[in-house]
Every structure is written in structure tokens, then in C-alpha cells.
């Protein structure tokens, strides 16, 4: 059997093309991945289950992380999960931000098929609320920014890309949206840390990272916190 599926080969080609692009446009990191025209991943959830136990230590039972600094994986889009794993796998270990990520050691022992299978497994798990919903006053402000944005500050409505119910946009019309994540019910501390990283342009390895860098640089600390509190207060549902 050919080890590389045609999908993997396409991805490698995209990487090579991106490398050529990087040579002429130094604004892009060398291992820049274009996620605008990806194929849906084709993982085997049952095979993924065989490798998932090690993940539960940080991401909680079946991917429902209890410790709020870790992201929940249960019910997230499989394509998003796979491309995040692939990004960790190809991240530059010499980059100081990358070097401190616990995921680096985790992906070292996974091959491409394992990552597809794990993504399919976690996407198929029922998401559950880790803690009772928080009803902080800031949540109302977060909901407004999420749904309407803030034109005065150049903040786009998050709902345009993450869905009106924060559960992702239907990816049936265009492959462009396949790896766009659902956010509903995600842990607040993780969302705050990730938005801060996007704002600082970390990580910076895919076309999707660049999209979120542009969004996050319009957000101040108060907005980030309000949005995160509102998202965490929503009852989780599997992503669209
Ligand atoms: C030692 C703790 C630890 C273990 C074990 C671990 N992870 Fe992670 N994982 C993290 C942390 C921390 C992050 C957040 C990284 C960041 O901020 O970008 C993360 C992020 C992720 C993400 C990105 C989630 C998102 O919403 O963007 C995926 C996917 C993921 N891990 C999958 C896995 C899988 C699959 C396993 C098991 C094979 C695993 N992790 C094991 C700590 C861990
Ligand atoms: C133009 C489309 C677009 C808009 C608008 C947008 N996002 Fe995103 N968002 C994305 C994409 C694409 C990703 C995936 C980035 C990646 O893979 O690194 C993402 C990722 C995220 C993540 C990371 C999720 C995870 O599990 O790690 C968070 C949090 C997030 N966005 C929050 C927001 C918020 C809050 C807003 C509104 C202020 C917003 N986004 C507006 C496209 C968008």
C-alpha cells in the first residue's frame, strides 16, 4: 500500500508551494500551510480510540477537558482537530513558543494516519459541560461582540465564521471552511490564552492562523475575556 494517500500528497505539495512562496514573501513562515482548499479527512474513530487514552490526562475523559486551561476536543470538527495536530507535528522546535508546547512531545509518536484517526475519534465524542454555566455580567457583552462585532473598533462579527450558535459554519458549500473550529462550550481560560496567542501572531503556520491574527489584533483584553466567558457558558453541542 502506498504510505501517502493522495490527500497527504496534496498537502505535501501545498507545503512545497508555500515554501516557494515564502522565499519571495518573507512575511510567511517557511512551513506555511494553505488550508483554503483541503480535502475532508477520512479517519477511523475506532482505531483512534485505541490511541486516545494518553490524551485524556490533559484533555479529559473522551476529550471533555476538566482543567480549563486545556482545550476540549469532544465534538469539535474532525478536520480542524487533524490540521491542528499536523501543525504541531510540523512546527519548528527551535521556535521558543513552539518549544514549550506539551503537544510537541505528544505528536512525535503519532504518524499521519494516527492523527486522522484520533481526530475522527474526538469529533465523534459527545461534548459535555465541564462546569456549571457561568452567568457573569460580562457574558452579555461577549455575546454582542460575537454576534455583531464592534464596527467602531474594526472587530468583525465572530458569528460570520464560527456560526451564529458558535458551533461552526456548515462546510458543505466550500472546503475553505472545513478546518474552521466550533467554539461553543470551549473552556474560557483556554480561549483567552489562544486569542492572546493569535493577537501576538503565535502560532503562525497556516492560512487560518493568519485569518485569526487579523481578527484578534482588533480585540482588547476586556473583549477577549467577555467573549470567552460567554462561550464557556453555552451548553456544548457537537459541531456542525
Ligand atoms: C501533557 C498535556 C497534554 C496531553 C497529554 C495532550 N495534549 Fe493536546 N493540548 C495540550 C495543550 C496545553 C494544548 C493547547 C495548545 C495551545 O495553546 O495551542 C493542546 C491542544 C491540542 C489540540 C488543539 C485543540 C484546539 O482546540 O485547537 C489538539 C487537537 C490536541 N491537543 C490533541 C491531542 C491528542 C490527540 C492527544 C493524545 C494523543 C493530546 N492532545 C494529548 C496538552 C496536552
Ligand atoms: C474571517 C473568519 C473568522 C472570523 C471573523 C473569526 N474567526 Fe476565529 N477562527 C477562524 C479560523 C479559520 C480559525 C482556525 C485558526 C487555526 O487553525 O489556527 C479560528 C480559530 C479561532 C479560535 C481557536 C479555537 C480553538 O479551539 O483553539 C478562537 C478562540 C477564535 N477563532 C475566536 C474568534 C473570535 C472571538 C472571533 C470574533 C472576535 C473570531 N474568532 C472571528 C476564522 C475566523
XYZ file of N, CA and C and ligand atoms in Angstrom:
806
model
N 0.849 -1.208 0.000
C 0.000 0.000 0.000
C 0.882 1.253 0.000
N 0.477 2.205 -0.783
C 1.208 3.473 -0.823
C 1.034 4.181 0.528
N 2.119 4.483 1.196
C 2.008 5.095 2.526
C 1.298 6.445 2.463
N 1.610 7.234 1.471
C 0.965 8.546 1.361
C -0.330 8.419 0.558
N -1.457 8.766 1.169
C -2.698 8.820 0.410
C -2.593 10.018 -0.531
N -3.494 10.107 -1.516
C -3.410 11.258 -2.422
C -3.659 12.544 -1.652
N -4.422 12.438 -0.540
C -4.682 13.655 0.241
C -3.411 14.158 0.895
N -2.683 13.199 1.461
C -1.428 13.574 2.108
C -0.492 14.185 1.071
N -0.458 13.577 -0.116
C 0.432 14.069 -1.160
C 0.052 15.504 -1.515
N -1.266 15.757 -1.593
C -1.710 17.119 -1.903
C -1.227 18.096 -0.856
N -1.304 17.658 0.399
C -0.906 18.548 1.484
C 0.585 18.849 1.383
N 1.356 17.797 1.089
C 2.799 17.986 0.962
C 3.101 18.950 -0.178
N 2.335 18.801 -1.265
C 2.533 19.704 -2.388
C 2.240 21.137 -1.988
N 1.161 21.291 -1.206
C 0.795 22.638 -0.761
C 1.928 23.210 0.066
N 2.538 22.337 0.882
C 3.646 22.812 1.709
C 4.823 23.255 0.860
N 5.121 22.447 -0.155
C 6.243 22.782 -1.016
C 5.969 24.102 -1.732
N 4.735 24.275 -2.219
C 4.383 25.511 -2.915
C 4.496 26.681 -1.955
N 4.057 26.458 -0.730
C 4.096 27.534 0.256
C 5.548 27.910 0.548
N 6.421 26.910 0.518
C 7.830 27.187 0.775
C 8.381 28.110 -0.307
N 8.006 27.822 -1.552
C 8.452 28.666 -2.659
C 7.920 30.083 -2.467
N 6.673 30.161 -2.021
C 6.049 31.455 -1.774
C 6.822 32.196 -0.682
N 7.206 31.435 0.356
C 7.899 32.044 1.488
C 9.218 32.666 1.046
N 9.843 32.043 0.051
C 11.121 32.553 -0.413
C 10.969 33.965 -0.981
N 9.805 34.228 -1.612
C 9.622 35.548 -2.190
C 8.926 36.502 -1.225
N 8.098 35.968 -0.335
C 7.387 36.832 0.619
C 7.794 36.431 2.030
N 8.765 37.117 2.603
C 9.320 36.680 3.878
C 8.357 36.873 5.040
N 7.191 37.499 4.782
C 6.208 37.659 5.851
C 5.666 36.285 6.281
N 5.754 35.288 5.409
C 5.241 33.969 5.743
C 6.330 33.093 6.335
N 5.960 32.311 7.353
C 6.919 31.355 7.906
C 7.225 30.308 6.839
N 8.387 29.675 6.935
C 8.812 28.745 5.903
C 7.839 27.582 5.750
N 7.292 27.075 6.855
C 6.420 25.910 6.762
C 4.958 26.336 6.809
N 4.625 27.270 5.984
C 3.283 27.825 5.910
C 2.365 26.876 5.139
N 1.211 26.527 5.722
C 0.290 25.592 5.078
C -0.966 26.330 4.634
N -1.326 26.137 3.378
C -2.527 26.762 2.834
C -3.726 25.836 3.071
N -4.631 26.256 3.957
C -5.770 25.395 4.310
C -7.048 25.802 3.558
N -6.899 26.554 2.462
C -8.102 27.035 1.793
C -8.760 26.004 0.887
N -8.011 25.008 0.450
C -8.615 24.002 -0.440
C -8.207 22.605 -0.003
N -8.652 22.211 1.193
C -8.254 20.905 1.719
C -9.334 19.866 1.438
N -8.924 18.613 1.445
C -9.873 17.501 1.314
C -10.343 17.123 2.706
N -11.613 16.677 2.850
C -12.043 16.200 4.170
C -11.158 15.037 4.610
N -10.848 14.973 5.900
C -10.021 13.851 6.352
C -10.914 12.618 6.446
N -10.271 11.474 6.443
C -11.019 10.237 6.382
C -10.504 9.329 7.500
N -10.788 9.688 8.753
C -10.233 8.947 9.879
C -11.131 7.806 10.339
N -10.531 6.896 11.085
C -11.249 5.742 11.633
C -11.347 5.943 13.149
N -12.550 6.296 13.618
C -12.736 6.638 15.031
C -12.408 5.456 15.947
N -12.744 4.240 15.513
C -12.484 3.062 16.357
C -10.980 2.848 16.522
N -10.227 3.058 15.446
C -8.761 2.946 15.546
C -8.213 4.078 16.409
N -8.799 5.264 16.291
C -8.364 6.400 17.099
C -8.558 6.139 18.582
N -9.643 5.455 18.928
C -9.937 5.159 20.331
C -8.791 4.379 20.979
N -8.112 3.533 20.176
C -7.013 2.720 20.695
C -5.830 3.564 21.164
N -5.708 4.787 20.628
C -4.552 5.637 20.953
C -4.927 6.833 21.811
N -6.204 6.930 22.206
C -6.695 8.172 22.804
C -6.457 8.277 24.308
N -6.204 7.146 24.980
C -6.138 7.183 26.449
C -5.094 8.183 26.953
N -3.956 8.265 26.258
C -2.876 9.164 26.683
C -3.337 10.627 26.653
N -4.283 10.931 25.778
C -4.770 12.310 25.630
C -5.665 12.722 26.801
N -6.324 11.731 27.394
C -7.310 12.049 28.445
C -6.662 12.730 29.657
N -5.352 12.466 29.860
C -4.659 13.043 31.017
C -4.789 14.560 31.019
N -4.723 15.171 29.868
C -4.836 16.642 29.798
C -6.188 17.081 29.223
N -6.685 16.350 28.224
C -7.916 16.789 27.543
C -9.175 16.186 28.152
N -9.034 15.472 29.271
C -10.194 14.956 29.990
C -10.758 13.681 29.374
N -11.683 13.025 30.121
C -12.273 11.785 29.622
C -12.981 12.020 28.284
N -12.618 11.265 27.270
C -13.184 11.410 25.922
C -13.065 12.821 25.354
N -12.082 13.581 25.840
C -11.851 14.915 25.270
C -12.676 16.013 25.899
N -13.301 15.727 27.032
C -14.025 16.771 27.760
C -13.136 17.282 28.889
N -12.252 18.213 28.551
C -11.247 18.693 29.498
C -11.906 19.346 30.704
N -11.458 18.915 31.885
C -11.992 19.460 33.136
C -11.156 20.659 33.563
N -9.845 20.559 33.397
C -8.951 21.679 33.735
C -9.098 22.739 32.634
N -9.539 23.964 33.010
C -9.960 24.912 31.973
C -8.849 25.492 31.106
N -7.577 25.241 31.465
C -6.510 25.735 30.588
C -6.300 24.809 29.384
N -6.881 23.603 29.413
C -6.749 22.682 28.285
C -7.989 22.746 27.410
N -7.808 22.678 26.089
C -8.990 22.723 25.215
C -9.809 21.441 25.264
N -11.123 21.601 25.193
C -11.993 20.446 24.974
C -11.871 20.038 23.519
N -11.843 18.744 23.290
C -11.756 18.217 21.923
C -13.059 17.543 21.506
N -13.874 17.111 22.485
C -15.073 16.323 22.195
C -16.059 17.119 21.342
N -16.477 16.522 20.235
C -17.485 17.143 19.375
C -16.939 18.214 18.451
N -15.632 18.498 18.520
C -15.013 19.500 17.629
C -14.959 18.917 16.215
N -14.831 19.778 15.237
C -14.725 19.308 13.853
C -13.473 18.464 13.648
N -13.637 17.309 13.007
C -12.505 16.413 12.772
C -11.429 17.088 11.931
N -11.840 17.836 10.909
C -10.846 18.455 10.024
C -10.010 19.485 10.766
N -10.652 20.240 11.663
C -9.906 21.215 12.470
C -8.917 20.486 13.384
N -9.383 19.435 14.076
C -8.511 18.706 15.002
C -7.297 18.136 14.262
N -7.547 17.536 13.102
C -6.432 16.944 12.349
C -5.413 18.009 11.945
N -5.881 19.133 11.420
C -4.921 20.135 10.941
C -4.175 20.808 12.086
N -4.782 20.849 13.267
C -4.045 21.360 14.434
C -2.939 20.370 14.818
N -3.286 19.070 14.812
C -2.256 18.065 15.131
C -1.127 18.132 14.108
N -1.487 18.254 12.838
C -0.494 18.340 11.768
C 0.389 19.578 11.951
N -0.220 20.672 12.420
C 0.566 21.898 12.645
C 1.576 21.689 13.776
N 1.154 20.999 14.853
C 2.109 20.700 15.938
C 3.227 19.806 15.403
N 2.833 18.838 14.583
C 3.802 17.867 14.050
C 4.884 18.568 13.219
N 4.499 19.605 12.485
C 5.455 20.273 11.593
C 5.976 21.597 12.148
N 5.654 21.873 13.418
C 6.115 23.140 13.997
C 7.629 23.100 14.192
N 8.233 24.264 14.157
C 9.686 24.369 14.297
C 10.073 24.289 15.773
N 10.706 23.195 16.209
C 11.014 23.030 17.635
C 12.012 24.059 18.154
N 12.670 24.765 17.246
C 13.626 25.790 17.686
C 12.936 27.115 18.017
N 11.667 27.239 17.606
C 10.898 28.439 17.931
C 10.560 28.393 19.433
N 10.916 29.422 20.213
C 10.725 29.363 21.665
C 9.268 29.144 22.079
N 8.330 29.697 21.305
C 6.916 29.477 21.625
C 6.560 28.005 21.419
N 6.984 27.466 20.297
C 6.683 26.066 19.969
C 7.329 25.129 20.990
N 8.580 25.436 21.374
C 9.356 24.545 22.229
C 8.677 24.252 23.559
N 7.862 25.193 24.065
C 7.258 24.965 25.375
C 5.881 24.278 25.285
N 5.422 23.946 24.082
C 4.099 23.314 23.954
C 4.148 21.831 24.316
N 3.326 21.388 25.281
C 3.336 19.953 25.603
C 2.936 19.069 24.419
N 2.192 19.622 23.452
C 1.757 18.816 22.305
C 2.911 18.357 21.417
N 4.049 19.021 21.531
C 5.193 18.671 20.684
C 5.641 17.228 20.932
N 5.774 16.881 22.225
C 6.193 15.520 22.576
C 5.105 14.516 22.209
N 3.852 14.938 22.327
C 2.737 14.025 22.039
C 2.719 13.631 20.558
N 2.815 14.607 19.667
C 2.706 14.287 18.241
C 3.943 13.560 17.702
N 5.057 13.625 18.450
C 6.274 12.961 17.979
C 6.043 11.464 17.760
N 5.172 10.873 18.575
C 4.958 9.420 18.449
C 3.747 9.080 17.576
N 3.156 10.070 16.921
C 1.979 9.803 16.082
C 2.340 9.954 14.605
N 1.827 9.048 13.758
C 2.002 9.244 12.317
C 0.736 9.894 11.748
N 0.751 10.148 10.442
C -0.358 10.879 9.828
C -1.698 10.141 9.979
N -1.654 8.822 9.840
C -2.888 8.032 9.958
C -3.416 8.109 11.400
N -2.500 7.993 12.387
C -2.916 8.107 13.800
C -3.642 9.429 14.027
N -3.107 10.510 13.460
C -3.681 11.839 13.706
C -5.069 11.949 13.080
N -5.243 11.349 11.903
C -6.583 11.341 11.274
C -7.558 10.546 12.144
N -7.089 9.384 12.644
C -7.968 8.523 13.431
C -8.328 9.181 14.772
N -7.345 9.810 15.407
C -7.623 10.492 16.683
C -8.598 11.651 16.471
N -8.424 12.384 15.365
C -9.334 13.494 15.066
C -10.756 12.969 14.893
N -10.898 11.853 14.168
C -12.233 11.275 13.963
C -12.816 10.803 15.291
N -11.967 10.222 16.142
C -12.456 9.744 17.443
C -12.987 10.903 18.284
N -12.176 11.960 18.462
C -12.613 13.048 19.348
C -13.808 13.800 18.763
N -13.867 13.919 17.440
C -15.023 14.601 16.828
C -16.315 13.840 17.112
N -16.203 12.513 17.267
C -17.397 11.690 17.459
C -17.844 11.605 18.922
N -17.060 12.175 19.851
C -17.428 12.093 21.269
C -18.455 13.171 21.640
N -19.376 12.831 22.532
C -20.392 13.797 22.959
C -19.745 14.849 23.853
N -19.870 16.140 23.504
C -19.305 17.176 24.377
C -20.203 17.399 25.592
N -19.593 17.537 26.756
C -20.381 17.836 27.948
C -19.800 19.076 28.640
N -20.647 19.808 29.361
C -20.169 20.992 30.075
C -19.256 20.527 31.194
N -18.052 21.138 31.294
C -17.094 20.725 32.317
C -17.498 21.259 33.679
N -18.133 22.402 33.692
C -18.522 23.048 34.945
C -19.885 23.689 34.706
N -20.646 23.944 35.797
C -21.929 24.613 35.592
C -21.724 25.941 34.864
N -22.673 26.298 33.990
C -22.529 27.507 33.185
C -22.311 28.738 34.072
N -21.349 29.572 33.685
C -21.070 30.802 34.432
C -21.950 31.903 33.856
N -22.670 32.601 34.689
C -23.500 33.697 34.187
C -22.937 35.018 34.694
N -21.717 35.351 34.256
C -21.101 36.618 34.658
C -21.693 37.748 33.819
N -21.755 38.982 34.377
C -22.327 40.100 33.615
C -21.607 40.321 32.282
N -20.296 40.032 32.258
C -19.525 40.249 31.029
C -20.020 39.392 29.878
N -20.739 38.291 30.198
C -21.171 37.383 29.138
C -22.049 38.088 28.111
N -22.892 39.025 28.563
C -23.783 39.727 27.636
C -22.972 40.555 26.645
N -21.906 41.196 27.138
C -21.038 41.975 26.256
C -20.337 41.047 25.252
N -19.907 39.895 25.751
C -19.250 38.921 24.871
C -20.185 38.448 23.776
N -21.437 38.210 24.110
C -22.421 37.750 23.122
C -22.617 38.811 22.030
N -22.689 40.075 22.462
C -22.886 41.160 21.486
C -21.714 41.247 20.520
N -20.492 41.187 21.050
C -19.325 41.262 20.162
C -19.320 40.057 19.227
N -19.601 38.878 19.778
C -19.581 37.660 18.961
C -20.561 37.768 17.798
N -21.768 38.246 18.094
C -22.815 38.238 17.063
C -22.767 39.451 16.138
N -22.360 40.613 16.678
C -22.440 41.847 15.871
C -21.084 42.469 15.584
N -20.042 42.021 16.271
C -18.752 42.676 16.142
C -18.814 44.053 16.791
N -17.803 44.870 16.509
C -17.787 46.246 17.007
C -17.160 47.109 15.908
N -18.026 47.595 14.985
C -17.505 48.313 13.810
C -16.597 49.483 14.191
N -16.894 50.152 15.305
C -16.084 51.317 15.684
C -14.631 50.936 15.929
N -14.408 49.699 16.412
C -13.039 49.257 16.694
C -12.520 48.297 15.622
N -13.322 48.095 14.577
C -12.891 47.201 13.500
C -12.996 45.730 13.840
N -13.792 45.389 14.884
C -13.948 43.976 15.255
C -15.025 43.342 14.372
N -14.675 42.287 13.616
C -15.700 41.644 12.786
C -16.590 40.746 13.641
N -17.829 40.487 13.218
C -18.655 39.542 13.976
C -18.036 38.142 13.911
N -17.792 37.543 15.050
C -17.197 36.195 15.089
C -18.162 35.184 14.460
N -19.470 35.482 14.607
C -20.501 34.558 14.128
C -20.383 34.301 12.630
N -19.852 35.281 11.883
C -19.723 35.120 10.436
C -18.890 33.905 10.070
N -17.909 33.582 10.869
C -17.038 32.437 10.566
C -17.217 31.266 11.532
N -17.675 31.554 12.768
C -17.815 30.462 13.749
C -19.263 30.044 13.953
N -20.198 30.630 13.170
C -21.603 30.227 13.248
C -22.382 31.050 14.266
N -23.644 31.304 13.963
C -24.490 32.124 14.837
C -24.599 31.505 16.225
N -24.564 30.170 16.301
C -24.650 29.482 17.587
C -23.257 29.076 18.096
N -22.221 29.632 17.505
C -20.818 29.363 17.876
C -20.426 27.904 17.653
N -21.168 27.257 16.777
C -20.945 25.829 16.586
C -20.351 25.491 15.229
N -19.743 26.491 14.593
C -19.133 26.270 13.284
C -20.106 26.571 12.156
N -19.547 26.881 10.977
C -20.401 27.098 9.805
C -20.445 25.812 8.999
N -21.569 25.538 8.351
C -21.684 24.327 7.544
C -20.612 24.346 6.467
N -19.867 23.274 6.372
C -18.726 23.242 5.447
C -19.096 22.586 4.122
N -20.374 22.361 3.910
C -20.789 21.618 2.717
C -20.572 22.415 1.437
N -20.693 23.738 1.500
C -20.619 24.554 0.290
C -19.187 24.764 -0.191
N -18.283 24.890 0.737
C -16.916 25.207 0.343
C -15.934 24.542 1.285
N -14.883 23.955 0.699
C -13.851 23.317 1.519
C -13.094 24.335 2.355
N -13.219 25.573 1.990
C -12.496 26.626 2.697
C -12.814 26.612 4.192
N -14.026 26.178 4.544
C -14.463 26.273 5.942
C -14.261 24.989 6.729
N -13.720 23.952 6.084
C -13.644 22.648 6.751
C -12.903 22.708 8.082
N -11.803 23.438 8.122
C -10.963 23.438 9.332
C -11.219 24.686 10.176
N -12.436 25.253 10.076
C -12.781 26.390 10.923
C -13.495 25.854 12.163
N -12.973 26.117 13.347
C -13.470 25.414 14.543
C -14.804 25.922 15.096
N -15.482 25.017 15.792
C -16.602 25.389 16.654
C -16.020 25.917 17.967
N -16.719 26.816 18.620
C -16.210 27.418 19.862
C -17.164 27.228 21.028
N -18.362 26.794 20.739
C -19.407 26.674 21.744
C -18.974 25.780 22.908
N -19.105 26.268 24.147
C -18.812 25.446 25.318
C -17.317 25.232 25.560
N -16.454 25.904 24.787
C -14.996 25.727 24.990
C -14.602 26.365 26.332
N -13.567 25.822 26.953
C -13.108 26.336 28.251
C -12.603 27.778 28.132
N -13.034 28.637 29.071
C -12.730 30.066 28.971
C -11.227 30.350 29.056
N -10.532 29.722 29.996
C -9.102 30.029 30.159
C -8.324 29.674 28.892
N -8.706 28.574 28.255
C -8.037 28.185 27.004
C -8.331 29.209 25.904
N -9.590 29.625 25.773
C -9.956 30.584 24.723
C -9.179 31.890 24.915
N -9.063 32.336 26.168
C -8.321 33.580 26.446
C -6.856 33.425 26.025
N -6.261 32.297 26.407
C -4.850 32.104 26.063
C -4.653 32.008 24.543
N -5.559 31.329 23.857
C -5.407 31.174 22.389
C -5.596 32.510 21.680
N -6.582 33.308 22.142
C -6.794 34.610 21.497
C -5.590 35.525 21.735
N -5.010 35.450 22.924
C -3.784 36.222 23.180
C -2.663 35.784 22.235
N -2.554 34.475 22.019
C -1.518 33.975 21.107
C -1.765 34.436 19.675
N -3.029 34.387 19.246
C -3.335 34.882 17.891
C -2.959 36.360 17.786
N -3.293 37.114 18.830
C -3.023 38.556 18.806
C -1.514 38.801 18.668
N -0.718 37.965 19.357
C 0.751 38.078 19.279
C 1.326 37.392 18.038
N 0.424 36.913 17.153
C 0.840 36.199 15.927
C 1.543 34.868 16.213
N 1.129 34.195 17.305
C 1.622 32.855 17.639
C 0.419 31.927 17.747
N 0.377 30.801 17.185
C 1.304 30.263 16.199
C 1.056 30.944 14.848
N 1.910 30.698 13.882
C 1.813 31.420 12.615
C 2.217 30.504 11.476
N 1.523 29.385 11.328
C 1.969 28.415 10.334
C 0.951 28.093 9.251
N -0.283 28.636 9.342
C -1.261 28.300 8.299
C -2.050 29.530 7.884
N -2.742 29.398 6.747
C -3.605 30.483 6.273
C -4.659 30.804 7.332
N -5.123 29.793 8.071
C -6.142 30.051 9.098
C -5.582 30.830 10.291
N -4.312 30.565 10.633
C -3.682 31.355 11.703
C -3.648 32.836 11.315
N -3.357 33.085 10.047
C -3.273 34.484 9.588
C -4.642 35.162 9.683
N -5.703 34.421 9.353
C -7.052 34.990 9.449
C -7.312 35.413 10.891
N -7.032 34.522 11.833
C -7.344 34.834 13.238
C -6.400 35.870 13.828
N -5.191 35.980 13.298
C -4.302 37.058 13.764
C -4.945 38.403 13.431
N -5.482 38.501 12.209
C -6.130 39.749 11.801
C -7.316 40.091 12.681
N -8.058 39.072 13.089
C -9.231 39.306 13.954
C -8.779 39.688 15.366
N -7.863 38.901 15.920
C -7.508 39.050 17.340
C -6.827 40.392 17.625
N -6.121 40.939 16.624
C -5.442 42.214 16.887
C -6.435 43.363 17.086
N -7.729 43.149 16.752
C -8.739 44.185 16.999
C -9.329 44.085 18.404
N -8.996 43.008 19.136
C -9.637 42.770 20.443
C -8.771 43.274 21.595
N -9.392 43.954 22.570
C -8.653 44.299 23.786
C -8.891 43.197 24.837
N -8.185 43.291 25.973
C -8.264 42.227 26.986
C -9.689 42.028 27.485
N -10.408 43.135 27.690
C -11.777 43.039 28.210
C -12.698 42.296 27.247
N -12.561 42.579 25.955
C -13.403 41.903 24.956
C -13.078 40.416 24.913
N -11.785 40.096 24.962
C -11.379 38.685 24.921
C -11.997 37.935 26.097
N -11.916 38.552 27.274
C -12.455 37.897 28.467
C -13.974 37.728 28.368
N -14.664 38.781 27.917
C -16.134 38.731 27.831
C -16.582 37.646 26.851
N -15.914 37.576 25.700
C -16.287 36.556 24.703
C -16.041 35.158 25.269
N -14.890 34.985 25.937
C -14.545 33.661 26.477
C -15.557 33.215 27.534
N -15.982 34.144 28.371
C -16.954 33.802 29.422
C -18.293 33.415 28.791
N -18.686 34.170 27.761
C -19.965 33.844 27.101
C -19.893 32.464 26.429
N -18.792 32.195 25.690
C -18.667 30.901 25.003
C -18.729 29.736 25.993
N -18.027 29.899 27.144
C -17.977 28.806 28.125
C -19.340 28.577 28.778
N -20.190 29.600 28.746
C -21.491 29.465 29.403
C -22.511 28.722 28.529
N -22.176 28.489 27.254
C -23.129 27.851 26.345
C -23.106 26.332 26.524
N -24.281 25.726 26.476
C -24.334 24.266 26.577
C -23.669 23.677 25.330
N -22.705 22.760 25.533
C -21.997 22.251 24.351
C -22.878 21.358 23.474
N -22.609 21.401 22.189
C -23.276 20.524 21.210
C -22.217 20.093 20.199
N -22.427 18.943 19.546
C -21.447 18.567 18.513
C -21.407 19.642 17.419
N -20.222 19.874 16.851
C -20.057 20.903 15.811
C -20.866 20.539 14.566
N -21.262 21.562 13.805
C -21.949 21.341 12.522
C -21.036 20.594 11.580
C 0.535 16.990 28.742
C -0.758 17.505 28.372
C -1.342 17.113 27.030
C -1.535 15.840 26.530
C -1.181 14.500 27.183
C -2.184 16.007 25.233
N -2.391 17.341 24.970
Fe -3.298 18.132 23.320
N -3.012 20.014 24.039
C -2.393 20.333 25.236
C -2.338 21.781 25.375
C -1.734 22.562 26.531
C -2.958 22.324 24.215
C -3.154 23.801 23.853
C -2.045 24.256 22.954
C -2.224 25.685 22.517
O -2.445 26.538 23.363
O -2.168 25.940 21.310
C -3.367 21.186 23.410
C -4.004 21.311 22.192
C -4.467 20.243 21.440
C -5.232 20.377 20.211
C -5.736 21.674 19.607
C -7.139 21.928 20.153
C -7.803 23.186 19.674
O -8.950 23.439 20.071
O -7.197 23.922 18.889
C -5.482 19.111 19.764
C -6.249 18.718 18.523
C -4.873 18.189 20.703
N -4.264 18.896 21.705
C -4.932 16.806 20.591
C -4.342 15.926 21.480
C -4.321 14.489 21.301
C -4.987 13.757 20.140
C -3.636 13.955 22.349
C -3.292 12.500 22.607
C -2.638 11.774 21.524
C -3.228 15.070 23.201
N -3.663 16.237 22.638
C -2.528 14.957 24.403
C -1.905 19.428 26.165
C -1.885 18.045 26.031
C -12.905 35.526 8.781
C -13.229 34.359 9.592
C -13.105 34.440 11.099
C -13.616 35.405 11.931
C -14.385 36.668 11.569
C -13.308 34.969 13.276
N -12.637 33.770 13.253
Fe -11.905 32.747 14.851
N -11.055 31.349 13.642
C -11.122 31.386 12.271
C -10.294 30.318 11.744
C -10.088 29.997 10.272
C -9.730 29.645 12.866
C -8.735 28.474 12.865
C -7.358 29.019 13.153
C -6.280 27.965 13.239
O -6.471 26.840 12.794
O -5.205 28.280 13.752
C -10.243 30.325 14.045
C -9.925 29.958 15.355
C -10.439 30.586 16.477
C -10.178 30.159 17.837
C -9.348 28.956 18.274
C -10.253 27.803 18.682
C -9.508 26.658 19.309
O -10.148 25.646 19.623
O -8.307 26.788 19.552
C -10.823 31.037 18.668
C -10.866 31.020 20.178
C -11.483 32.013 17.815
N -11.223 31.704 16.484
C -12.246 33.066 18.278
C -12.800 34.057 17.476
C -13.476 35.233 17.969
C -13.692 35.541 19.449
C -13.851 35.990 16.890
C -14.565 37.335 16.865
C -13.960 38.425 17.594
C -13.438 35.247 15.697
N -12.793 34.087 16.091
C -13.652 35.673 14.402
C -11.859 32.252 11.484
C -12.487 33.415 11.941
